[in-house]
GROMACS .gro file of C-alpha atoms in nm:
model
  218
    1UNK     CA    1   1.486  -0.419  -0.742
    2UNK     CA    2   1.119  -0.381  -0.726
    3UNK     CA    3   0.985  -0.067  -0.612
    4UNK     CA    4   0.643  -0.022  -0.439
    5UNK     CA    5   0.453   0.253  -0.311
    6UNK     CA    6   0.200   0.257   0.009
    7UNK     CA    7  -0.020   0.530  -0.057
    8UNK     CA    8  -0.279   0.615   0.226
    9UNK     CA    9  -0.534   0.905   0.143
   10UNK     CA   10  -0.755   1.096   0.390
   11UNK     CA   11  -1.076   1.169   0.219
   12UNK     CA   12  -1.384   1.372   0.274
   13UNK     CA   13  -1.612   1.237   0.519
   14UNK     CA   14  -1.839   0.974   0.340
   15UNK     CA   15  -1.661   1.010  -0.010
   16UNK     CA   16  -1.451   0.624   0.065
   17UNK     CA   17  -1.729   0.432  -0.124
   18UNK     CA   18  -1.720   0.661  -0.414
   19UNK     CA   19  -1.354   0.641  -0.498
   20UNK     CA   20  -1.293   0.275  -0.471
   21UNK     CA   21  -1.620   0.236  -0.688
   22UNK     CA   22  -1.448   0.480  -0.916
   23UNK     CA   23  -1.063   0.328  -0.866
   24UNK     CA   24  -1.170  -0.058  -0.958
   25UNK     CA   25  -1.393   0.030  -1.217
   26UNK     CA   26  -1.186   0.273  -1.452
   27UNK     CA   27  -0.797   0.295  -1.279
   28UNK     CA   28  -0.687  -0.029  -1.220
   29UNK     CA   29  -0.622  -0.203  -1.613
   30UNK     CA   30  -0.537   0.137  -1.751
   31UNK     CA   31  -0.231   0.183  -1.452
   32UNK     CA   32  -0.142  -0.201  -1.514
   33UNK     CA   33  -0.093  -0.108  -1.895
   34UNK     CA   34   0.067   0.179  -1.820
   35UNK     CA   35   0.372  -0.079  -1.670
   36UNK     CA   36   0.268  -0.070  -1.267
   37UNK     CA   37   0.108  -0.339  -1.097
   38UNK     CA   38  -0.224  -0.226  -0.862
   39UNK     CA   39  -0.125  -0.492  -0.555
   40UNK     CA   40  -0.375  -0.435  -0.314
   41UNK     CA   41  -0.620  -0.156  -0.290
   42UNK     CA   42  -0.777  -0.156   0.119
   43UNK     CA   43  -1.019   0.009   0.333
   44UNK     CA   44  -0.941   0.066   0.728
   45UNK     CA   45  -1.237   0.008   0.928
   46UNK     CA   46  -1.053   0.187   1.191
   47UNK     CA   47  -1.015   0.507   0.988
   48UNK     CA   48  -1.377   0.565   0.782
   49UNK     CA   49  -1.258   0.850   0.582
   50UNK     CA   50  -0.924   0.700   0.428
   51UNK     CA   51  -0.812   0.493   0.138
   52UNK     CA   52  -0.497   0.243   0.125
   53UNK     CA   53  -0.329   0.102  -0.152
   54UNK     CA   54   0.011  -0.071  -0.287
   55UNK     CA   55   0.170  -0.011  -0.611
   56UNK     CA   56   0.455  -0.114  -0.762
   57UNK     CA   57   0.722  -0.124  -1.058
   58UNK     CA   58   1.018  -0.296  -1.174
   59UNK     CA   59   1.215  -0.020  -1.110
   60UNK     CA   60   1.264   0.371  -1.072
   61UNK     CA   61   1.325   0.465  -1.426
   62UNK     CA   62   1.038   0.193  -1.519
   63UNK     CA   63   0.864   0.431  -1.208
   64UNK     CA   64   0.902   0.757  -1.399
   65UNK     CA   65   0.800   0.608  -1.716
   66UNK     CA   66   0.471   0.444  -1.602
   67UNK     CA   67   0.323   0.728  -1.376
   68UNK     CA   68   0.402   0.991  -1.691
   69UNK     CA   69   0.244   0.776  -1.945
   70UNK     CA   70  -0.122   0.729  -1.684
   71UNK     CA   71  -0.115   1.102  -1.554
   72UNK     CA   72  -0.093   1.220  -1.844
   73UNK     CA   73  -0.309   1.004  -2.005
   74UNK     CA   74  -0.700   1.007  -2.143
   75UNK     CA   75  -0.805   0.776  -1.842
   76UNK     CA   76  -0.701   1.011  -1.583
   77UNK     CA   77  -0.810   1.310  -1.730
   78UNK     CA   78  -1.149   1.211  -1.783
   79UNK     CA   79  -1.193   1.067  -1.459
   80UNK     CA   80  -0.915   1.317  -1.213
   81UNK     CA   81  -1.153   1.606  -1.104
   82UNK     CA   82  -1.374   1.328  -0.994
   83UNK     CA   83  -1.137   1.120  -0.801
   84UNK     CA   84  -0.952   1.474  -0.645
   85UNK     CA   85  -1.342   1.547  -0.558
   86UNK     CA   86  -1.338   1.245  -0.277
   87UNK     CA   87  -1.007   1.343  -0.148
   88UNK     CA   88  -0.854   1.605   0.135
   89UNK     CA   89  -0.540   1.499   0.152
   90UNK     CA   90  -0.358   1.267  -0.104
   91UNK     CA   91   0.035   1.296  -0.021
   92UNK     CA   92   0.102   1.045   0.286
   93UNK     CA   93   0.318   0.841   0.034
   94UNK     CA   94   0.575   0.602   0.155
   95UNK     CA   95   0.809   0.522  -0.110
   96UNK     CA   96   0.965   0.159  -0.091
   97UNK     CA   97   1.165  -0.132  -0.240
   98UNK     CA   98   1.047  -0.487  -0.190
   99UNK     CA   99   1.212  -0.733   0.048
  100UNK     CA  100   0.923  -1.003  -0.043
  101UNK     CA  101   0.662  -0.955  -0.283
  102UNK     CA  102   0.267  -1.063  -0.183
  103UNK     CA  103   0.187  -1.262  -0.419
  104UNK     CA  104   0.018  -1.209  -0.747
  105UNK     CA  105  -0.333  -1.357  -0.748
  106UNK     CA  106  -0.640  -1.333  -0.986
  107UNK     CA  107  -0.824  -1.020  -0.994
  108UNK     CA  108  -1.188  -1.061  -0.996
  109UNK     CA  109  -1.333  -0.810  -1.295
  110UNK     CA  110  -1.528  -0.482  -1.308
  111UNK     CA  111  -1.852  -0.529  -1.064
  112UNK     CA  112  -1.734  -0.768  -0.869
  113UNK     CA  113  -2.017  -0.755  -0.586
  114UNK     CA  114  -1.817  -0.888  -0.258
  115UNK     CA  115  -1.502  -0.806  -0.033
  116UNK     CA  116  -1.283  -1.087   0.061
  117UNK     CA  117  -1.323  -1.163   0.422
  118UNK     CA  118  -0.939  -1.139   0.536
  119UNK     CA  119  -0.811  -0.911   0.715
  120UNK     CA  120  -0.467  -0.744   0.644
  121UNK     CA  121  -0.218  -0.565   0.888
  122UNK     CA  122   0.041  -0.363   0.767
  123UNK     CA  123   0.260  -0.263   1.053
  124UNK     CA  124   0.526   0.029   0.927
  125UNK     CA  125   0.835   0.048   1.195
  126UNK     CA  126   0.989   0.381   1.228
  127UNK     CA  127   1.382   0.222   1.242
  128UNK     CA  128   1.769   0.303   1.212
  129UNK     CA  129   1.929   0.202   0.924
  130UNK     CA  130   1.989  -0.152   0.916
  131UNK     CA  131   1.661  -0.291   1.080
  132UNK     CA  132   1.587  -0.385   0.716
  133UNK     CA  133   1.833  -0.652   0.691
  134UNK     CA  134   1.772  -0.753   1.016
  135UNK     CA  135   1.434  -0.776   0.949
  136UNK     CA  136   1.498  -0.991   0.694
  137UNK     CA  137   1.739  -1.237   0.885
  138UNK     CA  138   1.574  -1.238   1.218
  139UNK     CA  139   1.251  -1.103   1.231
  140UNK     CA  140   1.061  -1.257   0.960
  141UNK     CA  141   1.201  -1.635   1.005
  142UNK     CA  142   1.068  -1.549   1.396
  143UNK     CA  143   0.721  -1.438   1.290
  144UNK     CA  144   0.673  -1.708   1.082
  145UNK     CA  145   0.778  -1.972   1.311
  146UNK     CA  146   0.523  -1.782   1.552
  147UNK     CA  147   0.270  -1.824   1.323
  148UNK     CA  148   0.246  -1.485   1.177
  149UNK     CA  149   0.443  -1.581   0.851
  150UNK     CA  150   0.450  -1.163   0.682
  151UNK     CA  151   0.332  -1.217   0.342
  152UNK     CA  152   0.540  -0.882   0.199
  153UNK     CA  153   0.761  -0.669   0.346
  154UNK     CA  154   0.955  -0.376   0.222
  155UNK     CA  155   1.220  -0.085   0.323
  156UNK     CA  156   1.262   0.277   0.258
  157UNK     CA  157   1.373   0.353  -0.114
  158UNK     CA  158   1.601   0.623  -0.084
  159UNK     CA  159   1.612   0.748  -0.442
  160UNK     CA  160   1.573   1.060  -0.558
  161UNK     CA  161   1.154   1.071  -0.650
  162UNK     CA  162   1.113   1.179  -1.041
  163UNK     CA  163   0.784   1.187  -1.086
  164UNK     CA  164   0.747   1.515  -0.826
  165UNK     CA  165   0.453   1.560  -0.945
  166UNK     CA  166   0.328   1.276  -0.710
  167UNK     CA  167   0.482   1.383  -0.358
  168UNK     CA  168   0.599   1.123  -0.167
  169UNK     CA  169   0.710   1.210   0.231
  170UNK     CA  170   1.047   1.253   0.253
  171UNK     CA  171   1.353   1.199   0.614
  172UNK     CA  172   1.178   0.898   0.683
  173UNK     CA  173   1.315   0.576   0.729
  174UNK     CA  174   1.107   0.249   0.776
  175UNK     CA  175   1.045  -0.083   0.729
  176UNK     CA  176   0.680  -0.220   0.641
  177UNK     CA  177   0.560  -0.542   0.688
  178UNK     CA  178   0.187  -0.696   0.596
  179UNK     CA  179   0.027  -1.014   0.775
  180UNK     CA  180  -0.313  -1.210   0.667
  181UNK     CA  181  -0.595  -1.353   0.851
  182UNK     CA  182  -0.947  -1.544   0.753
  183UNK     CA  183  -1.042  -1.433   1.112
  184UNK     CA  184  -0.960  -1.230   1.428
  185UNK     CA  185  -0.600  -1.046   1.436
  186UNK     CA  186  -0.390  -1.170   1.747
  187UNK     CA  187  -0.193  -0.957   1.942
  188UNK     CA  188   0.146  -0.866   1.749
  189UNK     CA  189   0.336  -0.663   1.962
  190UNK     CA  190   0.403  -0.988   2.199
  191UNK     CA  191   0.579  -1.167   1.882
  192UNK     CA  192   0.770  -0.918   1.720
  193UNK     CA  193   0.871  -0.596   1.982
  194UNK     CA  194   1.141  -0.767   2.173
  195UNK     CA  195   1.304  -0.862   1.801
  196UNK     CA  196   1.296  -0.490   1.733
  197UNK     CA  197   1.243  -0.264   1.979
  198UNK     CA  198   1.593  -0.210   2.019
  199UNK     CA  199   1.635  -0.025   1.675
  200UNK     CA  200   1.285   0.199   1.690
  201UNK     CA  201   1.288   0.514   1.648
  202UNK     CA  202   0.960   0.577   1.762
  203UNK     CA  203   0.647   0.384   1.798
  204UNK     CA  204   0.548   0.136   1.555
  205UNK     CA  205   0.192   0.194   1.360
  206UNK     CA  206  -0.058  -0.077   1.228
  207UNK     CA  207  -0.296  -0.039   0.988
  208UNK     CA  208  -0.588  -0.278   0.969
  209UNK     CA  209  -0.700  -0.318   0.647
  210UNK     CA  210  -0.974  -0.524   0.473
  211UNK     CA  211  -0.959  -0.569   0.091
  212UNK     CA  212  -1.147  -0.404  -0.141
  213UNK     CA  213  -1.394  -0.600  -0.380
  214UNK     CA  214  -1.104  -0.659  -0.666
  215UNK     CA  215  -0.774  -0.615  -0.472
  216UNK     CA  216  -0.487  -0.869  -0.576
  217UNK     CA  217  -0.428  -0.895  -0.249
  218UNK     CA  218  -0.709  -1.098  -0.124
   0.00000   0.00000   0.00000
């Protein structure tokens, strides 16, 4: 069972640009190495002074393993005062398993001068505790048929986290799906609300999200 992490960090105002130039050029081969796999690394035009991105690994021990071999590391410690430098806040951490994968694609290398033009939304659903399987049964045959096909989706991972030193927020349950687009975003909540609105626990939250020069997810 694949586990994935959706980290979102809220930086200091204007410091965005610096990290990712700092994430693609020395963090991403170094974590992939390490045994995790750097999905898709976003910014949120919507939110200027944040930083999105999706990690995962084959499992939690595999988890443990790869985050103690990169944190402790040469990479990061050459490189972690400047990265913690950009950043206010670094623990809104949702910790997941995969009920589709996106898709691995080619990463384009160091320098890589352009952004893909897509836009991603991620919308995370605040849910009881079997929307995930009915997410998986209904919802996702319905958004695809509707033209809104989710290219990953995940649930909650309710283990126990063992790398603490990495918070991740805890007495939440969710499921998280992402969409693509080349161009504008349509209206969502008209497709998939009445399929779930039923099992909310409170309102549902999108994130729109535009890849980053090398993200996998493109």
């Amino acid at each position: 069972m694949t586990i994935y992490e959706l980290r979102r960090y809220t930086l200091r105002p204007g410091r965005r640009d610096a990290l990712i130039d700092l994430f693609e050029r020395e963090f991403v081969e170094p974590q992939e190495a390490a045994g995790m796999r750097v999905a898709g690394t976003f910014r949120d035009p919507d939110a200027p002074d944040t930083f999105t991105w999706l990690r995962g690994f084959p499992d939690m021990a595999a988890r443990k393993e790869a985050l103690e071999s990169f944190y402790s590391g040469q990479v990061w410690l050459a490189h972690r005062e400047e990265a913690n430098a950009t950043m206010l806040d670094s623990d809104d951490v949702l910790l997941l398993r995969a009920l589709t994968e996106p898709a691995p694609l080619p990463r384009p290398p160091v320098g890589a001068p352009e952004s893909p033009a897509a836009t991603y939304v991620a919308t995370i659903y605040p849910a009881d505790g079997d929307l995930a399987d009915h997410f998986a049964a209904v919802v996702a045959p319905t958004l695809t048929e509707a033209g809104v096909p989710p290219v990953a989706a995940f649930a909650t991972e309710h283990a126990e986290n063992t790398f603490p030193r990495l918070p991740v927020r805890s007495g939440v349950n969710v499921v998280v799906w992402f969409a693509r687009w080349e161009e504008d975003v349509p209206d969502l909540a008209a497709v998939d609300l009445p399929l779930v609105e039923s099992r909310l626990t409170a309102a549902p939250q999108r994130l729109r999200l535009r890849p980053t020069a090398r993200s996998a997810m493109r």
